[in-house]
Each structure stands twice: as C-alpha cells, then as structure tokens.
PDB file of C-alpha atoms in Angstrom:
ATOM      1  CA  UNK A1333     -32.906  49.663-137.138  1.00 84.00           C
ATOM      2  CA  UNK A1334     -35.072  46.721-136.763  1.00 94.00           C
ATOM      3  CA  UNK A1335     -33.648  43.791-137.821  1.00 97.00           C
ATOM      4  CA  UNK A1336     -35.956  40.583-139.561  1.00 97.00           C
ATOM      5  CA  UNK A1337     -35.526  37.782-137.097  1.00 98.00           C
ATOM      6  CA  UNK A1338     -35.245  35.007-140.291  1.00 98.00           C
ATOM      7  CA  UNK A1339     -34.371  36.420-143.702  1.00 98.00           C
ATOM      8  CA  UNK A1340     -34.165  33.884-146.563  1.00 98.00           C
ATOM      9  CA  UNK A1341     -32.137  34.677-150.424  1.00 98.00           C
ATOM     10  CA  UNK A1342     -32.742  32.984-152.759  1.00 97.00           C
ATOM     11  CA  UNK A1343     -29.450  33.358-154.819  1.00 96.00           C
ATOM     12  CA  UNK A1344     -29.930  34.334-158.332  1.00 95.00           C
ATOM     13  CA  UNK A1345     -27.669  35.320-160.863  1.00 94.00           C
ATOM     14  CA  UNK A1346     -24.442  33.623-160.269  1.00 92.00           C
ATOM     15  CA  UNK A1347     -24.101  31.931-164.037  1.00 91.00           C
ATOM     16  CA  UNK A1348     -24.982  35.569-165.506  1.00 94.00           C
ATOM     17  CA  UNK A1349     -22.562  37.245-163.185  1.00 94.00           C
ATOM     18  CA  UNK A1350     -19.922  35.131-164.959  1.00 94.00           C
ATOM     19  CA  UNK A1351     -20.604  35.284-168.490  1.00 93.00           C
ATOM     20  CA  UNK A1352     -20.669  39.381-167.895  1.00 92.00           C
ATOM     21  CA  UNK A1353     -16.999  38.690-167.217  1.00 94.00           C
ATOM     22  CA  UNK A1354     -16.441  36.047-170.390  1.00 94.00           C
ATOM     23  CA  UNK A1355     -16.351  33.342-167.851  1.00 95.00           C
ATOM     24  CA  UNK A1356     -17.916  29.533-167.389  1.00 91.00           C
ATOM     25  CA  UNK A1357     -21.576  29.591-165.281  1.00 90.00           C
ATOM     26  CA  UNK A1358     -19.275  27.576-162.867  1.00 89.00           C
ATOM     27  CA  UNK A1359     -16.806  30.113-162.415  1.00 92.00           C
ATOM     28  CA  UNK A1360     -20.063  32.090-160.952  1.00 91.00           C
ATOM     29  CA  UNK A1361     -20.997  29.468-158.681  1.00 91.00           C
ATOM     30  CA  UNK A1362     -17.770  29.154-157.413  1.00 91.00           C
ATOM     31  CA  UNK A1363     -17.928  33.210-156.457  1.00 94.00           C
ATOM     32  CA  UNK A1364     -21.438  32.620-155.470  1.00 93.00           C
ATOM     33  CA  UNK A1365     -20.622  30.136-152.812  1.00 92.00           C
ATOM     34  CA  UNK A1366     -17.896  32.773-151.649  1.00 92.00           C
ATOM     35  CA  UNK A1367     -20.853  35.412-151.254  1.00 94.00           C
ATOM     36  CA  UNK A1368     -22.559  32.875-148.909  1.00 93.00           C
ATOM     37  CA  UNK A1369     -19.781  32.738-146.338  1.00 91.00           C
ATOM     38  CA  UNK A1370     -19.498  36.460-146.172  1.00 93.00           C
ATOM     39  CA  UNK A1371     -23.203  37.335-145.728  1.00 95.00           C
ATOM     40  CA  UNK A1372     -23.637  34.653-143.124  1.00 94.00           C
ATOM     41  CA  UNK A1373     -21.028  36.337-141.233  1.00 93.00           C
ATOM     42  CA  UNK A1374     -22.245  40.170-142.041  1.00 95.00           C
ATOM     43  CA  UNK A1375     -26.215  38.520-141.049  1.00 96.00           C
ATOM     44  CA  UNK A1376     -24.814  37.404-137.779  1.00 95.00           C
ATOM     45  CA  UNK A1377     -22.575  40.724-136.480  1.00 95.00           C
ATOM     46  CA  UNK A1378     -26.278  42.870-138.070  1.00 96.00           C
ATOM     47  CA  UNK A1379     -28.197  40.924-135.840  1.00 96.00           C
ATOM     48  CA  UNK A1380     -30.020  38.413-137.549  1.00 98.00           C
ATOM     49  CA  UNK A1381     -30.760  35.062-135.866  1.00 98.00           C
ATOM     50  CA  UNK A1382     -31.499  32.597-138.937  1.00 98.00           C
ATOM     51  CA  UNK A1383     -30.785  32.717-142.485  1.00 98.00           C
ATOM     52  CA  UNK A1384     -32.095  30.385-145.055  1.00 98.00           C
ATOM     53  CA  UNK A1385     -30.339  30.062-148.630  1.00 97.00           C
ATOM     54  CA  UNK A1386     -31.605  28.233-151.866  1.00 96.00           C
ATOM     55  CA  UNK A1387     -28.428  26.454-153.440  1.00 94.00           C
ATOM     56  CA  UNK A1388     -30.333  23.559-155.448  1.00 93.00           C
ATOM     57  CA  UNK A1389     -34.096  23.560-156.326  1.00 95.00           C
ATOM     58  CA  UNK A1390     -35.656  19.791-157.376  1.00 95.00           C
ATOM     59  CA  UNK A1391     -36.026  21.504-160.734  1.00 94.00           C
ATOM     60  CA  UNK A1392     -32.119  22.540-161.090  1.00 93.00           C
ATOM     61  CA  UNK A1393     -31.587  18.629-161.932  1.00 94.00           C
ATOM     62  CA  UNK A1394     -32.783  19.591-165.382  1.00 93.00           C
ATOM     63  CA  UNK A1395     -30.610  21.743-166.049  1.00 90.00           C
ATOM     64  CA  UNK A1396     -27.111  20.846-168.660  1.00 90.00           C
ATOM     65  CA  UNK A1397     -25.360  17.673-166.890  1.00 92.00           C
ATOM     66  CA  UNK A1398     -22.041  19.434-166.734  1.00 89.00           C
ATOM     67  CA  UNK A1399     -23.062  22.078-164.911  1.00 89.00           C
ATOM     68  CA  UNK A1400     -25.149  19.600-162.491  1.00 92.00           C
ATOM     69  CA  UNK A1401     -21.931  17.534-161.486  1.00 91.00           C
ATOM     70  CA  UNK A1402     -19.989  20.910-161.205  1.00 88.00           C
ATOM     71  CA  UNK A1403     -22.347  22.113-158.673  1.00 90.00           C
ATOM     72  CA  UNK A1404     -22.408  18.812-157.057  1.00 93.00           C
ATOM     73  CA  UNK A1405     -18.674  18.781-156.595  1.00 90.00           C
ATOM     74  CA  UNK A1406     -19.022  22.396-155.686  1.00 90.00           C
ATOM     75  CA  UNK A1407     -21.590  20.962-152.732  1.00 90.00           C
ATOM     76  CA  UNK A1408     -19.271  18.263-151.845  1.00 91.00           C
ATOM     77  CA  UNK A1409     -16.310  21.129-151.067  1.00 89.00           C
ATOM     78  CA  UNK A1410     -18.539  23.360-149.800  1.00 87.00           C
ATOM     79  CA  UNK A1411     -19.972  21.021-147.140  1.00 88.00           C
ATOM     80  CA  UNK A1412     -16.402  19.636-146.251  1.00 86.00           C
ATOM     81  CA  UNK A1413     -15.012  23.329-145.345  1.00 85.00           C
ATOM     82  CA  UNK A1414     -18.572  24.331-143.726  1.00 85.00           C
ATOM     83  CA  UNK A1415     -18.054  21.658-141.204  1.00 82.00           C
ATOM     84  CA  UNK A1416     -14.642  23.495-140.022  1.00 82.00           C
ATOM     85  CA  UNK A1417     -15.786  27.205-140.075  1.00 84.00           C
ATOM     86  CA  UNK A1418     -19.303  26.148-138.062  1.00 88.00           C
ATOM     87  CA  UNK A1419     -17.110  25.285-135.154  1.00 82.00           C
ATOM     88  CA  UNK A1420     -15.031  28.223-135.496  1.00 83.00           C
ATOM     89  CA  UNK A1421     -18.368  30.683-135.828  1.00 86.00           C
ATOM     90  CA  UNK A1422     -20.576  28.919-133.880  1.00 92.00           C
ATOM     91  CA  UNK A1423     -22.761  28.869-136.523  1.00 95.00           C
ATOM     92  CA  UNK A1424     -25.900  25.849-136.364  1.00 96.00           C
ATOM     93  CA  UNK A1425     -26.552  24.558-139.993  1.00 96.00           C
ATOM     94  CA  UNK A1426     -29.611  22.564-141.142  1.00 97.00           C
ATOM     95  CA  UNK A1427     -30.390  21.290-144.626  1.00 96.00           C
ATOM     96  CA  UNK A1428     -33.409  21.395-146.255  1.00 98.00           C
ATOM     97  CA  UNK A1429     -34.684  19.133-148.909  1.00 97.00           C
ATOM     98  CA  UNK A1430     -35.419  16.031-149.881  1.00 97.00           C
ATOM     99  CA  UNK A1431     -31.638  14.505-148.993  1.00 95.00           C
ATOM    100  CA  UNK A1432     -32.753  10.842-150.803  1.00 93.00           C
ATOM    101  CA  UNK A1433     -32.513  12.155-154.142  1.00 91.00           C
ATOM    102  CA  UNK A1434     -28.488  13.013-153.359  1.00 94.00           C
ATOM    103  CA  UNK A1435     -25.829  10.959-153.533  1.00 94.00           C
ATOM    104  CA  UNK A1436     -24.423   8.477-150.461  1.00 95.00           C
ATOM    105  CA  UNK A1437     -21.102  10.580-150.202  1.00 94.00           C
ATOM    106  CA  UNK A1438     -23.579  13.753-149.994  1.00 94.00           C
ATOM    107  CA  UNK A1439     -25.830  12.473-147.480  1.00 95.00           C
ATOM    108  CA  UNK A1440     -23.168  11.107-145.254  1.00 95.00           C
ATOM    109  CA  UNK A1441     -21.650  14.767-145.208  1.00 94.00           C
ATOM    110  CA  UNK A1442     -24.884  16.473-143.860  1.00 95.00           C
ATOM    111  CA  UNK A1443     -25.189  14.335-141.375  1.00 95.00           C
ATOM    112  CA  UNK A1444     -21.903  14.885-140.092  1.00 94.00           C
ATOM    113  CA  UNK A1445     -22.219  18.616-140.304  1.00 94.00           C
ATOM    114  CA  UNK A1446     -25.544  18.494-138.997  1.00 95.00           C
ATOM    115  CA  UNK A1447     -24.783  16.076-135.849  1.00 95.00           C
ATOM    116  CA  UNK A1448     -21.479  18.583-135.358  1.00 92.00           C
ATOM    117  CA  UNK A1449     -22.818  22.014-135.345  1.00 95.00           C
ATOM    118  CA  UNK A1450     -26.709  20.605-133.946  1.00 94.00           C
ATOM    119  CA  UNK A1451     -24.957  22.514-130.515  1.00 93.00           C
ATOM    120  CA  UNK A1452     -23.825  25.752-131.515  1.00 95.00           C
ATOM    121  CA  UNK A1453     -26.113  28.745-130.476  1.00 94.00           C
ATOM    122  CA  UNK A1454     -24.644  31.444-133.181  1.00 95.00           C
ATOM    123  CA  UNK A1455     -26.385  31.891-136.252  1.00 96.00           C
ATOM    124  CA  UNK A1456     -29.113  28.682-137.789  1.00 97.00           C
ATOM    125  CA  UNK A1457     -27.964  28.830-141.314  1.00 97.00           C
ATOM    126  CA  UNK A1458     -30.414  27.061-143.377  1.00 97.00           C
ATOM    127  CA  UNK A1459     -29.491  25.586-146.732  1.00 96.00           C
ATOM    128  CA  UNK A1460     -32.104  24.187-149.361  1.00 97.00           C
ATOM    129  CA  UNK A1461     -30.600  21.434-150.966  1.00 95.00           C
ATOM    130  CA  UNK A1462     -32.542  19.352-153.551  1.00 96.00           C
ATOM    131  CA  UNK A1463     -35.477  21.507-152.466  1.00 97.00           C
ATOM    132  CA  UNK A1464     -38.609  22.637-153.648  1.00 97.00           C
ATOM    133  CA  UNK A1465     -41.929  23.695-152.064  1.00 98.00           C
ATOM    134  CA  UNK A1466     -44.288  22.018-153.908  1.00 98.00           C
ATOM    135  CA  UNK A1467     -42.104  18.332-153.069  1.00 97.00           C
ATOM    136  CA  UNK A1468     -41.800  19.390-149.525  1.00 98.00           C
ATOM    137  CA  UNK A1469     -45.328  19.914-148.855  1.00 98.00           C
ATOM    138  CA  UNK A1470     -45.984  16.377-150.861  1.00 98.00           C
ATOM    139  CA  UNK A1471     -43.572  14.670-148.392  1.00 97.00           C
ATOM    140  CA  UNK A1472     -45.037  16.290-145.477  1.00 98.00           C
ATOM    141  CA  UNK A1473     -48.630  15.005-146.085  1.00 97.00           C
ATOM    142  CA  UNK A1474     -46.877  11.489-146.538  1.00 97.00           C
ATOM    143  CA  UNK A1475     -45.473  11.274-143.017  1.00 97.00           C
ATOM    144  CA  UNK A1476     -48.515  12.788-142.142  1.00 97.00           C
ATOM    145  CA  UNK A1477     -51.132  10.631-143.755  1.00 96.00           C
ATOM    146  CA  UNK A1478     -48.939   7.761-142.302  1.00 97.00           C
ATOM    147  CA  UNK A1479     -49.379   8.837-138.579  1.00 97.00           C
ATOM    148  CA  UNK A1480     -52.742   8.977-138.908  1.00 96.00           C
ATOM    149  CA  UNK A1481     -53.041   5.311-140.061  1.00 96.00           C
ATOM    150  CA  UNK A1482     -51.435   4.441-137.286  1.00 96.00           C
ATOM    151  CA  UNK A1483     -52.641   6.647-135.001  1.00 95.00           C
ATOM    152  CA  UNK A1484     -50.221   8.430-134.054  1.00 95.00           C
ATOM    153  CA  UNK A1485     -52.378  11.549-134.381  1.00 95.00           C
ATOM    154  CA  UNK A1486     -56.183  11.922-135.592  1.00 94.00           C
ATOM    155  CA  UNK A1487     -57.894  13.897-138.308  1.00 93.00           C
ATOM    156  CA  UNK A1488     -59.232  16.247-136.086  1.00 93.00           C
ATOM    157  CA  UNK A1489     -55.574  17.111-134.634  1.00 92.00           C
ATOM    158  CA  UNK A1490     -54.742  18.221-137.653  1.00 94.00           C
ATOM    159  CA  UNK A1491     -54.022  22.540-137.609  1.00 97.00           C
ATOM    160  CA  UNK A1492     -52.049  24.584-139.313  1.00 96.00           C
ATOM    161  CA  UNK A1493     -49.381  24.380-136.378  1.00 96.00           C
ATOM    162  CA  UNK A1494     -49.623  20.656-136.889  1.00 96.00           C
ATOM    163  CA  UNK A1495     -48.992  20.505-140.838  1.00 97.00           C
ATOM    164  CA  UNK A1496     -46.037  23.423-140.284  1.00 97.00           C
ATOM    165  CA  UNK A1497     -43.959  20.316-138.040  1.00 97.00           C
ATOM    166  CA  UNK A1498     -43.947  18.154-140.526  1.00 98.00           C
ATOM    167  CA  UNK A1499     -42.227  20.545-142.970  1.00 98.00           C
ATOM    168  CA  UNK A1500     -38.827  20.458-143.428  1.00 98.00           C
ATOM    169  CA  UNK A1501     -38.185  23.781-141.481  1.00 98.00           C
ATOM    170  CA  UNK A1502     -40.073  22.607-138.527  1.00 97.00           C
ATOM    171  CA  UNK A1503     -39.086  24.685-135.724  1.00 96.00           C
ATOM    172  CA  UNK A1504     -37.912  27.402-137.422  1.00 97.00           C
ATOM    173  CA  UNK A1505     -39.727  30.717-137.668  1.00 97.00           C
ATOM    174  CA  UNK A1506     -41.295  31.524-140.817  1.00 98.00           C
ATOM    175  CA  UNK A1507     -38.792  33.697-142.903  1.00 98.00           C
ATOM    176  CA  UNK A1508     -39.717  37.964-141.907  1.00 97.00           C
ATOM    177  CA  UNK A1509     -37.860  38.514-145.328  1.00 98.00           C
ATOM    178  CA  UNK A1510     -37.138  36.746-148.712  1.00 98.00           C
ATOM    179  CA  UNK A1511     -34.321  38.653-151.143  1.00 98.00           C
ATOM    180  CA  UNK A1512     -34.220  37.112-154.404  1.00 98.00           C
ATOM    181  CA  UNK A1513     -30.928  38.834-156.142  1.00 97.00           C
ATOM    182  CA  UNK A1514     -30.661  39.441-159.971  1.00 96.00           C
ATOM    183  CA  UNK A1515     -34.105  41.443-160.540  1.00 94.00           C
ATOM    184  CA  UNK A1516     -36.172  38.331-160.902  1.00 94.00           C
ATOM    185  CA  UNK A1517     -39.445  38.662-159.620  1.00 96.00           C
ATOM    186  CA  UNK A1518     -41.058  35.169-158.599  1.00 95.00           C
ATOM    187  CA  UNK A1519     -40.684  32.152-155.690  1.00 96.00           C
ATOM    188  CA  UNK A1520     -39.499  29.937-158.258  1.00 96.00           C
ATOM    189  CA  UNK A1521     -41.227  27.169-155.815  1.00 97.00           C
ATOM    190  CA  UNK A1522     -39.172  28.513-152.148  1.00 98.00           C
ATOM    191  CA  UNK A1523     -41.040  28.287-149.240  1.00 98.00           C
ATOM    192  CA  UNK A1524     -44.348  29.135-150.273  1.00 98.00           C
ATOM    193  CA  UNK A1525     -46.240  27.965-146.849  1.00 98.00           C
ATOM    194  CA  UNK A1526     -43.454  30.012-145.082  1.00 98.00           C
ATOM    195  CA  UNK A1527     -43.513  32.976-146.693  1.00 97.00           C
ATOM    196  CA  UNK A1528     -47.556  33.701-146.077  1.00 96.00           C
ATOM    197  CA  UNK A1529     -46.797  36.905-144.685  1.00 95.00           C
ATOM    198  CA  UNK A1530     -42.954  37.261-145.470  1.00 97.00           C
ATOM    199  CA  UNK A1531     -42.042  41.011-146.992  1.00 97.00           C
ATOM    200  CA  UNK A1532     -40.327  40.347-150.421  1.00 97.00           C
ATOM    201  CA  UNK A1533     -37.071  42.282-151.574  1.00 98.00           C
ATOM    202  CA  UNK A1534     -35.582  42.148-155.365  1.00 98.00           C
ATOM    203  CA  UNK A1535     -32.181  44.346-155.754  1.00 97.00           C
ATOM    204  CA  UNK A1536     -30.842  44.174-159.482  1.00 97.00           C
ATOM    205  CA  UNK A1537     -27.540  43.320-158.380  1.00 97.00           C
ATOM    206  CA  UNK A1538     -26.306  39.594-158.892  1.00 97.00           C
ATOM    207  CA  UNK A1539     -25.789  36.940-156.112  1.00 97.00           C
ATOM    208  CA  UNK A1540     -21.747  37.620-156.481  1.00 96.00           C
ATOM    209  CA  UNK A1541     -22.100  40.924-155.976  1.00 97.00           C
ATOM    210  CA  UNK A1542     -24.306  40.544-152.831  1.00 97.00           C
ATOM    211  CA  UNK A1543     -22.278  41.830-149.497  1.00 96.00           C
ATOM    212  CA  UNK A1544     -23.018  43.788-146.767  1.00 96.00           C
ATOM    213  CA  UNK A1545     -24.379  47.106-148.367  1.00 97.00           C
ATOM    214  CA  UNK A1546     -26.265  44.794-150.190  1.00 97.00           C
ATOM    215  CA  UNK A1547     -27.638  43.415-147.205  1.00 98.00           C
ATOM    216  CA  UNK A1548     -28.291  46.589-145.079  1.00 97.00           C
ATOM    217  CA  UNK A1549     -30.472  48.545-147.810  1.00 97.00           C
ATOM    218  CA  UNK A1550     -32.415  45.224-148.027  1.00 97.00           C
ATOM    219  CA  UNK A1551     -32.783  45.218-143.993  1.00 97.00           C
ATOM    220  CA  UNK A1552     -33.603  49.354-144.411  1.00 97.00           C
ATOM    221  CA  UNK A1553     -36.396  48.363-146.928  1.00 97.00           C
ATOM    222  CA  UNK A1554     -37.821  45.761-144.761  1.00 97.00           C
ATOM    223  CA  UNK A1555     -37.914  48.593-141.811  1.00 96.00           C
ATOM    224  CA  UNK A1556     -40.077  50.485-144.647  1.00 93.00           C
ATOM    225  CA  UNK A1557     -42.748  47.978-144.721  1.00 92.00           C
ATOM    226  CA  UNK A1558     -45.812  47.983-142.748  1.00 83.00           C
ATOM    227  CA  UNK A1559     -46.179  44.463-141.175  1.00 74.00           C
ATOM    228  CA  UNK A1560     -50.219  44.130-140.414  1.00 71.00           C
ATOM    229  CA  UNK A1561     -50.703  39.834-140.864  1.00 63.00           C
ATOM    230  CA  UNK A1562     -54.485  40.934-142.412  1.00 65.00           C
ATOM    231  CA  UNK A1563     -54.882  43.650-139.412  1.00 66.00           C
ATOM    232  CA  UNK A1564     -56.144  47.242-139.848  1.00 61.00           C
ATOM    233  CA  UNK A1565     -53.047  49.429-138.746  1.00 65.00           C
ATOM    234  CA  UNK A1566     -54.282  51.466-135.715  1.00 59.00           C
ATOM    235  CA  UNK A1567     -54.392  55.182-136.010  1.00 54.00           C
TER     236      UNK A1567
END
C-alpha cells in the first residue's frame, strides 16, 4: 500500500459527537484530543512521516466564550502532557499559527515543546493553533514585503518556492492528503496554498470516532486516486 508522505485532518465533529451521547461540546473535545494521540501513533507504525492537525482556526474565537476558555484550558493540558510523550515517541512537533494572538502562559509552552522535541527524527506532528489560511498568507507577505525594503531579497527573487518559506509550514512538504471527519465538505480556510494538488477524503464518521480503520480506508482511498499535478497519465 502506498502510503501519503504528509496527511493533514482537519478534526470535525467533536461537539456533535457529544451531544449524540447527551453530553457538553467539551466533553467531545476532551475525547477528541484523545483521538489525536492515538492516530499520531497508528500514522507513525503505517508509515507516514508528517501529520498536520487543525485544533483552533482564527475564526473559532467567535465562537460561545465558555467553550473558548474550555478549549484553551484543554490546549494548556494538552501541550503540558505532549511535551512528555514527544520524548518518549520521538515524535517532532511544530505549531502553526499566528502564536501572538494566544496567551503568555500559551506561548511560553510551545516554545518549550518546540525547543524540546526540535531533535527527534520520529514523526513531525503539526498542530494549527490560532490558524487560518487566509491570515497566514497575510503574515507571510508582511515579512516578505519587509525584506524587500530592506533588501534582503528583490522583487524579481520572488517564486513560488520563495513565497512557500515564508509560510508557516516552511519546510514541510505540502500535505499528499487532507481528511476532514464528520461529512463536511469544505477547507473551512486550512492550508489552501498547500493543498494545490492535495487528494481530499470526507468519511461520515466523527473526529472521536476516528482510529486506525478509520485511518487505513482513508490511506486505501488515497491509493485509489490518480495523482497527475495537471499531466496527461501515460498509456
């Protein structure tokens, strides 16, 4: 079976997983962020070199302030044990986003877990924090538009290569694969200069639910596809 190199989720479904079972929307998050640590583990024995997961989009903030703080303090947790079990599984973990917009506390966390797991060669585990497409593209040409005032680089310098390393995934290969669980259909603003040519997967079942039969029909699906990047296939 041939395995995506980079497969990104975006991890729908967690606040109707729990009302299905009478439950709070954070009781699903809290299950959700269980699902995470099991298919990074499952990603890595399947063969599968980096995975990228949307936790918090820039538009989340909008969404009830209870539920905002609960995720927050679900973060904070999260982040706290992640720093442990990267040493233990080898496991490299970047954060994507725009890391201002979170709190000190927050910050100083990702750094830490960056700094300690920056030499680990197991799986990259990607996780968009505070992250949307649209923003990230809007910060690149920032830093961008600055190094050219100072001449750092010129106008004509400028290629697609050059725009892709000022993105926050610079360095990392576009995504072969984006799942979005739940049935939902759309980008909801994830990547969209990665995913040019990614192959897009969207099983029914809810983020919870999401484990590793889960993940090896998407992975059979994906071996399905016919990967051309705007070539005629050859007879």
């Amino acid at each position: 079976m041939r395995v995506p190199e980079h497969i990104a989720i975006i991890l729908d479904g967690n606040g109707r997983w729990a009302k299905k079972r009478l439950m709070p929307r954070n009781y699903g998050h809290m299950q959700g962020s269980k699902a995470v640590e099991l298919v990074c583990e499952e990603a890595y024995n399947i063969g599968v070199k980096y995975l990228t997961v949307y936790a918090f989009s820039t538009e989340n903030w909008q969404r009830p302030s209870d539920e905002v703080q609960a995720i927050m303090k679900l973060l904070r947790n999260y982040l706290k044990d992640c720093i442990k079990t990267t040493s233990k599984n080898n496991m490299k973990v970047r954060i994507l986003g725009d890391k201002a917009g979170l709190d000190d506390d927050i910050r100083e966390q990702i750094d830490k877990l960056e700094k300690e797991s920056s030499k680990n060669t197991g799986l990259n585990f990607q996780i968009a924090i505070n992250y949307g497409s649209r923003d990230e593209m809007v910060r690149a040409m920032r830093r961008m538009s600055a190094d050219i005032a100072s001449g750092i680089i010129k106008e004509s310098d400028i290629t697609e290569e050059t725009f892709s390393s000022y993105l926050d995934t610079r360095g990392i290969p576009d995504p072969d694969m984006i799942i979005r669980t739940s049935g939902e259909q759309r980008l909801s603003n994830f990547l969209m200069w990665q995913s040019a040519y990614s192959e897009f997967y969207f099983p029914e079942v809810l983020w919870p639910d999401f484990n590793r039969k889960e993940l090896v029909k998407a992975i059979e699906a994906y071996n399905k596809r016919d990967r051309r990047y705007g070539k005629v296939k050859e007879k």
